[in-house]
mmCIF file with all atom_site columns, N, CA and C in Angstrom:
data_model
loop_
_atom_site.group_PDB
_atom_site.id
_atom_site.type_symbol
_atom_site.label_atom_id
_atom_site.label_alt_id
_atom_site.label_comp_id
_atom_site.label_asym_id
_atom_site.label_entity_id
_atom_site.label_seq_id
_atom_site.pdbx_PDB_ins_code
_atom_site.Cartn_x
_atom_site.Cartn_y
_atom_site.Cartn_z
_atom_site.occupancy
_atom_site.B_iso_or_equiv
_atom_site.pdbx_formal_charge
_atom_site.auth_seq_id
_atom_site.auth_comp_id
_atom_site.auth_asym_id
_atom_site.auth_atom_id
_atom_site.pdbx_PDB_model_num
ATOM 1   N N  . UNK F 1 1  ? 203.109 -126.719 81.982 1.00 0.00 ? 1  UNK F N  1
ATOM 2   C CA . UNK F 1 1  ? 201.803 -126.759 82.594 1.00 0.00 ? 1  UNK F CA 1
ATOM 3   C C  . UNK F 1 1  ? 201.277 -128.191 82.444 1.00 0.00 ? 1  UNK F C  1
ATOM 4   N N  . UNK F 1 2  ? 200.973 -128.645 83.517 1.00 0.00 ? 2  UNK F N  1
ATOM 5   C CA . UNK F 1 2  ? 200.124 -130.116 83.390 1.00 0.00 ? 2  UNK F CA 1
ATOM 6   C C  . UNK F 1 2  ? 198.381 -130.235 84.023 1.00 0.00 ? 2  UNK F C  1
ATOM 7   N N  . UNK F 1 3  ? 197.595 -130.947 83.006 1.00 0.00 ? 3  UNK F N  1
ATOM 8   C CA . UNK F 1 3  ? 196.108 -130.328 82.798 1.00 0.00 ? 3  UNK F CA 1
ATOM 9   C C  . UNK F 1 3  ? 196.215 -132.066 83.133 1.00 0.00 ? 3  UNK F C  1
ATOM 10  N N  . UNK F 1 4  ? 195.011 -132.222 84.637 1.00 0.00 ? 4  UNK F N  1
ATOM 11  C CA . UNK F 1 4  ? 194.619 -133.875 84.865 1.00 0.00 ? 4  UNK F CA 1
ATOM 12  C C  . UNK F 1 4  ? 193.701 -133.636 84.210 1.00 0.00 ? 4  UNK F C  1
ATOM 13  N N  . UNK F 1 5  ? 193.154 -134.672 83.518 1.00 0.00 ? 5  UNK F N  1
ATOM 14  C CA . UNK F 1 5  ? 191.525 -134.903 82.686 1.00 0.00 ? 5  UNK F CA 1
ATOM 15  C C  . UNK F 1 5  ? 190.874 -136.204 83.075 1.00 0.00 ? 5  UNK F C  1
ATOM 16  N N  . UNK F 1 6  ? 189.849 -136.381 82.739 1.00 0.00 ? 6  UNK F N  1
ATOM 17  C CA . UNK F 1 6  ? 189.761 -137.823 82.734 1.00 0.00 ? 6  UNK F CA 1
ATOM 18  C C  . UNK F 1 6  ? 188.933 -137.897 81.656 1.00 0.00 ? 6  UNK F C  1
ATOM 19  N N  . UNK F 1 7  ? 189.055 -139.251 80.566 1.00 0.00 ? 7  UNK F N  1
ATOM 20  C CA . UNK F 1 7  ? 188.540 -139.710 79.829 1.00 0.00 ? 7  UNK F CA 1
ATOM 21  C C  . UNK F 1 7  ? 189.898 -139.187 78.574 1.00 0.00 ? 7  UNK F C  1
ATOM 22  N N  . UNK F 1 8  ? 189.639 -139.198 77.099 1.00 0.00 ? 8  UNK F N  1
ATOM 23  C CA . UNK F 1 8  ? 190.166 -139.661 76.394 1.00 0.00 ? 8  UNK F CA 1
ATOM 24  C C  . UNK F 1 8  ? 191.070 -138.478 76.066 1.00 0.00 ? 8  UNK F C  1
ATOM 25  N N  . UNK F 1 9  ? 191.825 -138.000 75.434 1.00 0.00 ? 9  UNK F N  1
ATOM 26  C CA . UNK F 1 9  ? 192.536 -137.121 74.894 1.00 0.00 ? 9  UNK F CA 1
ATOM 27  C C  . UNK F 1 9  ? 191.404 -136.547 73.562 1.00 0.00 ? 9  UNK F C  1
ATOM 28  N N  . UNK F 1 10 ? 191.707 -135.066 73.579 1.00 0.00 ? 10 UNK F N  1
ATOM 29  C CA . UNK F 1 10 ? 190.827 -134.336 72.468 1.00 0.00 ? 10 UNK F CA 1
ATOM 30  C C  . UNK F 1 10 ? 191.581 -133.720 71.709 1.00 0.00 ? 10 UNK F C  1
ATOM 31  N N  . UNK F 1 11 ? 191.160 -133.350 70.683 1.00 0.00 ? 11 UNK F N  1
ATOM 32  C CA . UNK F 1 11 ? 192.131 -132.523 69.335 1.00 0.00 ? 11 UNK F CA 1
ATOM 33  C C  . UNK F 1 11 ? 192.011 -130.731 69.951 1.00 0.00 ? 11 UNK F C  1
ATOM 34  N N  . UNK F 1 12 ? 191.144 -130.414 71.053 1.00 0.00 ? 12 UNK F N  1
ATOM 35  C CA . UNK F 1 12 ? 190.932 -129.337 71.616 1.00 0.00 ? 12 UNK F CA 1
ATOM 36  C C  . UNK F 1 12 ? 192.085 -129.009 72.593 1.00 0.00 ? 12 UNK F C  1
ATOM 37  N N  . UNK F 1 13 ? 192.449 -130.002 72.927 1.00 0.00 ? 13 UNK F N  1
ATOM 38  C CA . UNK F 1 13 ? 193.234 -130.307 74.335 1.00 0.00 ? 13 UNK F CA 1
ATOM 39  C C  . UNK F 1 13 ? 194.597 -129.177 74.392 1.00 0.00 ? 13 UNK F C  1
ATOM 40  N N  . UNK F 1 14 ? 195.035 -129.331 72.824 1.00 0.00 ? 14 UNK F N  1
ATOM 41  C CA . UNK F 1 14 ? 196.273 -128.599 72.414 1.00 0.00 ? 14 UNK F CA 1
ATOM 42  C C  . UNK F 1 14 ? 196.194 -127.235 72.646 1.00 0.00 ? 14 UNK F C  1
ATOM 43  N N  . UNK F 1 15 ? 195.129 -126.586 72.089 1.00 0.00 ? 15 UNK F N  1
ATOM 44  C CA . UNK F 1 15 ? 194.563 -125.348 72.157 1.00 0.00 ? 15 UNK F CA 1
ATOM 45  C C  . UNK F 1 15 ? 194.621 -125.037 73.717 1.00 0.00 ? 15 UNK F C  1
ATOM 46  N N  . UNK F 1 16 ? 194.101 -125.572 74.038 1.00 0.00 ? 16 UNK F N  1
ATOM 47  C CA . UNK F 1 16 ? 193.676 -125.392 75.599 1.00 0.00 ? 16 UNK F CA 1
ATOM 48  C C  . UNK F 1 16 ? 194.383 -124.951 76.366 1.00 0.00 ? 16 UNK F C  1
ATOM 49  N N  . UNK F 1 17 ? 195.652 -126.285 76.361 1.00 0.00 ? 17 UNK F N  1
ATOM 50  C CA . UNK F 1 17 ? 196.585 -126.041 77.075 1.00 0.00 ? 17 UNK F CA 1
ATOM 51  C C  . UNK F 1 17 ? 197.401 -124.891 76.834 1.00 0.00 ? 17 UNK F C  1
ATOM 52  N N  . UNK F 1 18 ? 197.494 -124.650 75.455 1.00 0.00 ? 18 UNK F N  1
ATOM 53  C CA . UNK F 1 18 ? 198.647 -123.657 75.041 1.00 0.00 ? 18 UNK F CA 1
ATOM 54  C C  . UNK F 1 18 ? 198.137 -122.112 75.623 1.00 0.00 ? 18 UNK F C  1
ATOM 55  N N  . UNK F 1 19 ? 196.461 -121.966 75.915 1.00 0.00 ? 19 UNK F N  1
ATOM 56  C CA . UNK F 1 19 ? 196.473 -120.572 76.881 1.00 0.00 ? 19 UNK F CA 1
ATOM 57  C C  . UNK F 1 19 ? 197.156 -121.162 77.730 1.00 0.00 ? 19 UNK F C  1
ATOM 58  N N  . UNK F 1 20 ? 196.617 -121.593 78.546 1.00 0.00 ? 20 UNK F N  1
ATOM 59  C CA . UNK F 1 20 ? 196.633 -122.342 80.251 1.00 0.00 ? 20 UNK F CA 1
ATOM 60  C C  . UNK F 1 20 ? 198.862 -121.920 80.246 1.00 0.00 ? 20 UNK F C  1
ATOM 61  N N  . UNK F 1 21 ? 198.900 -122.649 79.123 1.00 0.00 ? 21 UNK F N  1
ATOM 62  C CA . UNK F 1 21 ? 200.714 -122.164 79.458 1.00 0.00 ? 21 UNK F CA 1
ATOM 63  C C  . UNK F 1 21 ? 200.847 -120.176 79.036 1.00 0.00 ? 21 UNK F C  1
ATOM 64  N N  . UNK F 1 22 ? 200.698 -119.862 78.314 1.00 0.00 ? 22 UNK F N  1
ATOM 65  C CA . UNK F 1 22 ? 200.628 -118.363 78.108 1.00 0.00 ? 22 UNK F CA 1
ATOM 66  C C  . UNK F 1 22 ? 200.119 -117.466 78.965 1.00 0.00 ? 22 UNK F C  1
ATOM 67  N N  . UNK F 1 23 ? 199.057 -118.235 79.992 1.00 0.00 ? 23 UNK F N  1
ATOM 68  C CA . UNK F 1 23 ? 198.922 -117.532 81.481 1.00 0.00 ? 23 UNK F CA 1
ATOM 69  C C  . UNK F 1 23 ? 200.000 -117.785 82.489 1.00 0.00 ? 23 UNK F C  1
ATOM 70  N N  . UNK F 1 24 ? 200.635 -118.632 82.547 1.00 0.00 ? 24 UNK F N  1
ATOM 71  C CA . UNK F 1 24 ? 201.880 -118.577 83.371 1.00 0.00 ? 24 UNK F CA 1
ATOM 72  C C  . UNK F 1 24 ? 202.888 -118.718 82.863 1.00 0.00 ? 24 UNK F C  1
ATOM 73  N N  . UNK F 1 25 ? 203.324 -118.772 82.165 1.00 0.00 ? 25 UNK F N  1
ATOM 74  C CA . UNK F 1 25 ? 204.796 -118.317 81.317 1.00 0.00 ? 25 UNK F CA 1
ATOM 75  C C  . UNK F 1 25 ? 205.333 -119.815 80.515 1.00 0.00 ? 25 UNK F C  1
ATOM 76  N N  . UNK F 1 26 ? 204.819 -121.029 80.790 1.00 0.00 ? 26 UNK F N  1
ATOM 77  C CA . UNK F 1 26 ? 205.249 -122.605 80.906 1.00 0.00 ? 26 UNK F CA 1
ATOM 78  C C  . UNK F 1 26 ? 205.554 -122.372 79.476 1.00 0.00 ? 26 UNK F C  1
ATOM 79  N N  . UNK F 1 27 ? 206.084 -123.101 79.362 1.00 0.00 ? 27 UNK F N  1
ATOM 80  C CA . UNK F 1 27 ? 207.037 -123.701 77.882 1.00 0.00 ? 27 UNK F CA 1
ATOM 81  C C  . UNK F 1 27 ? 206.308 -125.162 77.465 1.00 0.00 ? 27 UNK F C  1
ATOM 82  N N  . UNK F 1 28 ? 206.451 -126.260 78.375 1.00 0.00 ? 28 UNK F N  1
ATOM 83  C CA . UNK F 1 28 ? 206.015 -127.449 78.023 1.00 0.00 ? 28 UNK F CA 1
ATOM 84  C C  . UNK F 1 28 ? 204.830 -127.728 78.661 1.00 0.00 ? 28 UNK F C  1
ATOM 85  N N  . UNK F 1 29 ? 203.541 -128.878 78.004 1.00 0.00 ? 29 UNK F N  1
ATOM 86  C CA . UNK F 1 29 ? 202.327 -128.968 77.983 1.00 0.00 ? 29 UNK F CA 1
ATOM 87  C C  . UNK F 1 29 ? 202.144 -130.418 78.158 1.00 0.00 ? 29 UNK F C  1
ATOM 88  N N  . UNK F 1 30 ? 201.308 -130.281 79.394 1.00 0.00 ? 30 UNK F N  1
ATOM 89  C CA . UNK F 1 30 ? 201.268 -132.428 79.565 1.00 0.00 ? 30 UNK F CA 1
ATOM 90  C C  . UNK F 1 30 ? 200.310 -132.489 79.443 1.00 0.00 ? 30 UNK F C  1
ATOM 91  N N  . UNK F 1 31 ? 199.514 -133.495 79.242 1.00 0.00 ? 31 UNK F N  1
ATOM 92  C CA . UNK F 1 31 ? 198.135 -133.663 79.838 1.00 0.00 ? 31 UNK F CA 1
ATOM 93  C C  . UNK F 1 31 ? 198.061 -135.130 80.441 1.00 0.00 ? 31 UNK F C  1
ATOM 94  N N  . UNK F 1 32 ? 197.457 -135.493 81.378 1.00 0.00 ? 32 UNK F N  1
ATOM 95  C CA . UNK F 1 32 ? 197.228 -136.335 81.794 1.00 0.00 ? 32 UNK F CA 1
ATOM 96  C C  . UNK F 1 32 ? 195.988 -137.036 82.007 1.00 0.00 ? 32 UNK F C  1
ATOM 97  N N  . UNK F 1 33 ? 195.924 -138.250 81.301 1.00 0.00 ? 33 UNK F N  1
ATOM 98  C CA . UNK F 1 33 ? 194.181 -138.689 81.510 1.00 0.00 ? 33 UNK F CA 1
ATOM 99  C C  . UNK F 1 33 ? 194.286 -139.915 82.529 1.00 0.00 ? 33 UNK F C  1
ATOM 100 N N  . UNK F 1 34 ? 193.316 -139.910 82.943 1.00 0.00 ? 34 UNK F N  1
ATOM 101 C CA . UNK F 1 34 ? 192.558 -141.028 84.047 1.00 0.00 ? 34 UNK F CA 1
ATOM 102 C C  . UNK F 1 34 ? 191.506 -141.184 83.599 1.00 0.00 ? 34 UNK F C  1
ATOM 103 N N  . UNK F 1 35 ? 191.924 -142.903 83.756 1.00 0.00 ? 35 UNK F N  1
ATOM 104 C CA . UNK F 1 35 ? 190.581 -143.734 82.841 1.00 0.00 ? 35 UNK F CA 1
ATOM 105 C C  . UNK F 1 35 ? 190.061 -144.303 84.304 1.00 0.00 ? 35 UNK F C  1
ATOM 106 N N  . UNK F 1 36 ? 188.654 -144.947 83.897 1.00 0.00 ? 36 UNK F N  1
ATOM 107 C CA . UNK F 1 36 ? 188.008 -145.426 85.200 1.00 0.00 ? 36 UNK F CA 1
ATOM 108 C C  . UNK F 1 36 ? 188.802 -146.603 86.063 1.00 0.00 ? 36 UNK F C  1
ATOM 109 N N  . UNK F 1 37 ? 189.573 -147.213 85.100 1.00 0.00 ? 37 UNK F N  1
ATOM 110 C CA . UNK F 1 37 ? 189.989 -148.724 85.883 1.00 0.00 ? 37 UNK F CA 1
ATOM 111 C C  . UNK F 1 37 ? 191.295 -148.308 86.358 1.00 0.00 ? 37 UNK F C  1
ATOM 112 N N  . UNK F 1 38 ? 191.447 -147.014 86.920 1.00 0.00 ? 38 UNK F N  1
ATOM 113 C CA . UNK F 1 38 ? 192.606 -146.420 87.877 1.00 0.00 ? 38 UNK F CA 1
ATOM 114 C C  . UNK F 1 38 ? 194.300 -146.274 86.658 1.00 0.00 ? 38 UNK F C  1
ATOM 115 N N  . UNK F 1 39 ? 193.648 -146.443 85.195 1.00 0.00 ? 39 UNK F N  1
ATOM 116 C CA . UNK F 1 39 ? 195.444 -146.367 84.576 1.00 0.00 ? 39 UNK F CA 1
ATOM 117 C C  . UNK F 1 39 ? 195.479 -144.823 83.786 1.00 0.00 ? 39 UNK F C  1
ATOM 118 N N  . UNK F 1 40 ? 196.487 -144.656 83.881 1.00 0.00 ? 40 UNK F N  1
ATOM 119 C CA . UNK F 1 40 ? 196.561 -143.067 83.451 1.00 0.00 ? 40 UNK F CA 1
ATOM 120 C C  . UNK F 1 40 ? 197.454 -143.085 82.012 1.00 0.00 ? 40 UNK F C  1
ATOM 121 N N  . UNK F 1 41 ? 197.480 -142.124 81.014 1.00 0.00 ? 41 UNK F N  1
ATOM 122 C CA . UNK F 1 41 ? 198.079 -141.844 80.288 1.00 0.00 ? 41 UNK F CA 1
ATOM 123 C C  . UNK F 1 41 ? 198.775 -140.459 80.025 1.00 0.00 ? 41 UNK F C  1
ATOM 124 N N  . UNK F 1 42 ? 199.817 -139.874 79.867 1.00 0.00 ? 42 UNK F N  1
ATOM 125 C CA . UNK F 1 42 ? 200.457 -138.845 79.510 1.00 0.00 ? 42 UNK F CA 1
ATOM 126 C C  . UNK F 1 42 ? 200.958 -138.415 77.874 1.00 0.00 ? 42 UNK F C  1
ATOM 127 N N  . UNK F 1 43 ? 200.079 -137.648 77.934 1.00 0.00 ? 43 UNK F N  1
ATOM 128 C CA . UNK F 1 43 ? 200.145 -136.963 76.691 1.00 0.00 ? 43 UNK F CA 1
ATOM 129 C C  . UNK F 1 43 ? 201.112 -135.307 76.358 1.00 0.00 ? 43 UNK F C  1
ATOM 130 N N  . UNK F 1 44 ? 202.013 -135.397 75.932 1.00 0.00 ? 44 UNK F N  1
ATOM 131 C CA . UNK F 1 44 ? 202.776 -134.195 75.602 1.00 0.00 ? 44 UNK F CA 1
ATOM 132 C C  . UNK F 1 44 ? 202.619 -133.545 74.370 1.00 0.00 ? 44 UNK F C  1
ATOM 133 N N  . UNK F 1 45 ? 202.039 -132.281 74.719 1.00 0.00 ? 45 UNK F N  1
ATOM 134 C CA . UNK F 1 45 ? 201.610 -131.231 73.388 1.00 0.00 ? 45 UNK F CA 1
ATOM 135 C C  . UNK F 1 45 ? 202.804 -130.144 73.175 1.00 0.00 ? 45 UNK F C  1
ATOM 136 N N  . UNK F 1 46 ? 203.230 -130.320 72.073 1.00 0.00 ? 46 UNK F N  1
ATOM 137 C CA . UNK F 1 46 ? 204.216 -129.980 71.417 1.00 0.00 ? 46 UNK F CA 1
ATOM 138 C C  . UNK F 1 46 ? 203.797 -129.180 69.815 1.00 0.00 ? 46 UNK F C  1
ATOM 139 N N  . UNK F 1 47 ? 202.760 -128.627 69.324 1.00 0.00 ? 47 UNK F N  1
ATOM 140 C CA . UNK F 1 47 ? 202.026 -128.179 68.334 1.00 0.00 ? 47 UNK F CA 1
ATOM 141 C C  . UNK F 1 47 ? 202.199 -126.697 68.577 1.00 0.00 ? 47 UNK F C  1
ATOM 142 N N  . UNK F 1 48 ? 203.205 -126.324 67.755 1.00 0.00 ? 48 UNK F N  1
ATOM 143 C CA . UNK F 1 48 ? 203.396 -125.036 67.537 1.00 0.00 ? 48 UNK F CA 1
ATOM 144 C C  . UNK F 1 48 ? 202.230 -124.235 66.964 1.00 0.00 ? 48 UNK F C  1
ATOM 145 N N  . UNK F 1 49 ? 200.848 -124.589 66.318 1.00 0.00 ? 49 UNK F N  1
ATOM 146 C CA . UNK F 1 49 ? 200.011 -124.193 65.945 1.00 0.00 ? 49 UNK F CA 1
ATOM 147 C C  . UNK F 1 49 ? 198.835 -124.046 66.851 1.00 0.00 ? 49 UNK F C  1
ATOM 148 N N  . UNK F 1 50 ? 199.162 -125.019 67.965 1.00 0.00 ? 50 UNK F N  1
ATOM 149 C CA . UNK F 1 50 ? 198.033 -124.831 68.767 1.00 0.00 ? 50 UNK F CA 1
ATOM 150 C C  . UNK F 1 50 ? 197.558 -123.820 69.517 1.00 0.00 ? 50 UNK F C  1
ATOM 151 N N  . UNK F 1 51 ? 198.638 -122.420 70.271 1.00 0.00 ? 51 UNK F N  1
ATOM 152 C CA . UNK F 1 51 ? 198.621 -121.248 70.745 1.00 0.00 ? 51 UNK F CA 1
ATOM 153 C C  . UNK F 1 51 ? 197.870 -120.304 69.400 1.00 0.00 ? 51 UNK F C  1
ATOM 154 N N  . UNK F 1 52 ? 198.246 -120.186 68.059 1.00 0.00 ? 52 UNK F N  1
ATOM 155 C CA . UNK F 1 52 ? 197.516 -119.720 66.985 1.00 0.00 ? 52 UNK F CA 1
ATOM 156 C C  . UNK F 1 52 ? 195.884 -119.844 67.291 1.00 0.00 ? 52 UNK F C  1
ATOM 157 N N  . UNK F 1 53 ? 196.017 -121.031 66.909 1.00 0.00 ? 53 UNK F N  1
ATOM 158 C CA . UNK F 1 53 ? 194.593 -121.657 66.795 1.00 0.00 ? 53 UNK F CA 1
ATOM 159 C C  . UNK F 1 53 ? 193.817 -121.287 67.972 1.00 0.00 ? 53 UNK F C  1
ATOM 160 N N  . UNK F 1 54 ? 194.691 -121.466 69.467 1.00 0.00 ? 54 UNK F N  1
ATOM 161 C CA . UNK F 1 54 ? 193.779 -120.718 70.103 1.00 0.00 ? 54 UNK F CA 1
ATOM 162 C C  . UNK F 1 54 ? 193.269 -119.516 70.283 1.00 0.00 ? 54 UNK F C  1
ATOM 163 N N  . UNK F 1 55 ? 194.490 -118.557 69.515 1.00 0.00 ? 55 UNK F N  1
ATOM 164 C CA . UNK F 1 55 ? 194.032 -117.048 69.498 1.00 0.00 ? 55 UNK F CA 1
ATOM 165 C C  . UNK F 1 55 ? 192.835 -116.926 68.550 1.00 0.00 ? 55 UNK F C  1
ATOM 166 N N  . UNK F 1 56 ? 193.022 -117.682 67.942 1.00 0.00 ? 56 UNK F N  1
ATOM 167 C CA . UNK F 1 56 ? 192.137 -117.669 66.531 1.00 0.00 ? 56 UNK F CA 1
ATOM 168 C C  . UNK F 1 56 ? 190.441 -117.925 66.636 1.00 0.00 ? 56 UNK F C  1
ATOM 169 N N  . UNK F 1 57 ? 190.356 -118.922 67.311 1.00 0.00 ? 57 UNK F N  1
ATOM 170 C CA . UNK F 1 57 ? 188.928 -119.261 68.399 1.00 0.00 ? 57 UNK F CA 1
ATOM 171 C C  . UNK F 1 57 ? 188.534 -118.192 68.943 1.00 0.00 ? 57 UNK F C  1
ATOM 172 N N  . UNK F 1 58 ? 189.651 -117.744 70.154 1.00 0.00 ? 58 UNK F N  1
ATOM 173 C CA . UNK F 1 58 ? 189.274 -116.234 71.042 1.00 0.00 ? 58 UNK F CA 1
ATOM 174 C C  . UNK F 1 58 ? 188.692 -115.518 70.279 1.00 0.00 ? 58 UNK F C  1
ATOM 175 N N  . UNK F 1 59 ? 189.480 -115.108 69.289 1.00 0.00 ? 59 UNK F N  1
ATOM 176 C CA . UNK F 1 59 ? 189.134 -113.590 67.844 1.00 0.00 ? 59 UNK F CA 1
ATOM 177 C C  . UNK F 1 59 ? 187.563 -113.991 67.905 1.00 0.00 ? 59 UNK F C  1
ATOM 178 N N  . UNK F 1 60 ? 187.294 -115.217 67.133 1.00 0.00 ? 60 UNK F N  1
ATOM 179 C CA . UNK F 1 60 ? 186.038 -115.520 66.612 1.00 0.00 ? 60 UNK F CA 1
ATOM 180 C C  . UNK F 1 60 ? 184.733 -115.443 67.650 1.00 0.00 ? 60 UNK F C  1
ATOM 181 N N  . UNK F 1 61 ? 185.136 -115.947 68.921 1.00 0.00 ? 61 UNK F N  1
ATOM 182 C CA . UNK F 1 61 ? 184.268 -115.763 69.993 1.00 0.00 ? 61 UNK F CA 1
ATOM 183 C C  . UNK F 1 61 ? 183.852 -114.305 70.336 1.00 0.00 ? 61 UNK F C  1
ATOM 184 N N  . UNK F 1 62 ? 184.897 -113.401 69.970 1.00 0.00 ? 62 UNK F N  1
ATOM 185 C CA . UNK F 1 62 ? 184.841 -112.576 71.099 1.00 0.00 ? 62 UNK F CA 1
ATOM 186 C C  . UNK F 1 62 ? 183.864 -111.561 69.651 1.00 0.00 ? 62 UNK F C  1
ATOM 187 N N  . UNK F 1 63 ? 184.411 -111.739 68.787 1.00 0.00 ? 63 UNK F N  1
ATOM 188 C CA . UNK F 1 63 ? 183.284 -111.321 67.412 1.00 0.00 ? 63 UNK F CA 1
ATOM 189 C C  . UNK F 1 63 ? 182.112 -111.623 67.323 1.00 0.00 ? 63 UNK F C  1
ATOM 190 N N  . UNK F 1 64 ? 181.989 -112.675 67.758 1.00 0.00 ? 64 UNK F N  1
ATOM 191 C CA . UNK F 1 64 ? 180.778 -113.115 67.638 1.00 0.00 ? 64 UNK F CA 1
ATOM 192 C C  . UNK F 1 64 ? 179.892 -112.221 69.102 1.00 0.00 ? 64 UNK F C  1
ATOM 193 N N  . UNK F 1 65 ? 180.551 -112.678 70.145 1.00 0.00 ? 65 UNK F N  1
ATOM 194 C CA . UNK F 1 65 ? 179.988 -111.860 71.344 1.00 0.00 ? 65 UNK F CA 1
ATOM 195 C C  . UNK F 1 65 ? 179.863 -110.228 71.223 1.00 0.00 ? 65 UNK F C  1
ATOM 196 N N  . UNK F 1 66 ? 180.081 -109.771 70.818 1.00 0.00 ? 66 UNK F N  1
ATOM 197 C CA . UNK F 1 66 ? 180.317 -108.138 70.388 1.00 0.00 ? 66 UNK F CA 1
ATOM 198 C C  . UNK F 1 66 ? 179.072 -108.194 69.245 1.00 0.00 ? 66 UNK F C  1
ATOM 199 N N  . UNK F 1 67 ? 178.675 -109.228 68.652 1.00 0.00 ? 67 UNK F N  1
ATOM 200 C CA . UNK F 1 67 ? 177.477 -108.619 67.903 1.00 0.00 ? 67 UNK F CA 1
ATOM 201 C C  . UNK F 1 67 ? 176.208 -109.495 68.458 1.00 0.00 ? 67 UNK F C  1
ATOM 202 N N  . UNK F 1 68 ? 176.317 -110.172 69.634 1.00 0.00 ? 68 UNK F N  1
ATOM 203 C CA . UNK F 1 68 ? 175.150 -111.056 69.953 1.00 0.00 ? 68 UNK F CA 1
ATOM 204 C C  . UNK F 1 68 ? 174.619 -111.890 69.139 1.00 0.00 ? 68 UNK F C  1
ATOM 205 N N  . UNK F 1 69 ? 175.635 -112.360 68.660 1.00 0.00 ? 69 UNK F N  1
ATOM 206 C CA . UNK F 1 69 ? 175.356 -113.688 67.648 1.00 0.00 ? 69 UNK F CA 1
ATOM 207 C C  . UNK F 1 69 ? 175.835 -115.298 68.473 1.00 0.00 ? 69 UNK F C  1
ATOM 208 N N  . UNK F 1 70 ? 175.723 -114.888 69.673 1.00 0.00 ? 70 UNK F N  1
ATOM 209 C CA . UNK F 1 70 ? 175.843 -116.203 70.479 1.00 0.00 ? 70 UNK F CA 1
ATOM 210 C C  . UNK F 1 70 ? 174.445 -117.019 71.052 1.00 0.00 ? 70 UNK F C  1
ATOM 211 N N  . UNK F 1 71 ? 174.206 -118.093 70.927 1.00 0.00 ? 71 UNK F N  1
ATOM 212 C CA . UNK F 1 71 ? 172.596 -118.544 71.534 1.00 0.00 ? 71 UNK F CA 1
ATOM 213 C C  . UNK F 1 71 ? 172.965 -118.887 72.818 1.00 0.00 ? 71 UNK F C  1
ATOM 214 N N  . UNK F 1 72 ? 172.125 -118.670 73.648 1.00 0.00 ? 72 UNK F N  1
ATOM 215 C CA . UNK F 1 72 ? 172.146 -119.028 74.946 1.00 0.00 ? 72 UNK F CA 1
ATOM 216 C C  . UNK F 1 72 ? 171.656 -120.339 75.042 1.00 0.00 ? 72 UNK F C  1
ATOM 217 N N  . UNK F 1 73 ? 172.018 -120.954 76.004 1.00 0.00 ? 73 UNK F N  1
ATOM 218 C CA . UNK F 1 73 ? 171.748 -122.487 76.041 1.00 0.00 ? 73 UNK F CA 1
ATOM 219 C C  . UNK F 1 73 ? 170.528 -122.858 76.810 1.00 0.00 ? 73 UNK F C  1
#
């Protein structure tokens, strides 16, 4: 799965991607950023912890949403 972004790479990014691949079956995780002055960078997520971590977020969200302990913005 390859995710365009623009601006910097995030420590979230890993997480992210690793649903984004678990919704379509993908194995490998790119990301690609675009900076303003047209140069790009490719980033490959390879963090076996990051699919965890994202289940792990979900759990917590979805706990939290089930008791209305979320603030609205």
């Amino acid at each position: 799965v390859v995710d365009i972004k623009a601006g910097a790479p995030m420590d979230w990014h890993g997480p992210q991607l690793a649903a984004y691949a678990a919704m379509v079956g993908a194995v490998d995780r790119l990301g690609i950023y675009l900076s303003a002055d047209a140069r790009w960078k490719m980033v490959t997520y390879a963090n076996r912890q990051d699919w965890p971590v994202f289940q792990a977020a979900l759990a917590c969200y979805t706990w939290r949403q089930s008791r209305n302990l979320l603030r609205s913005r």
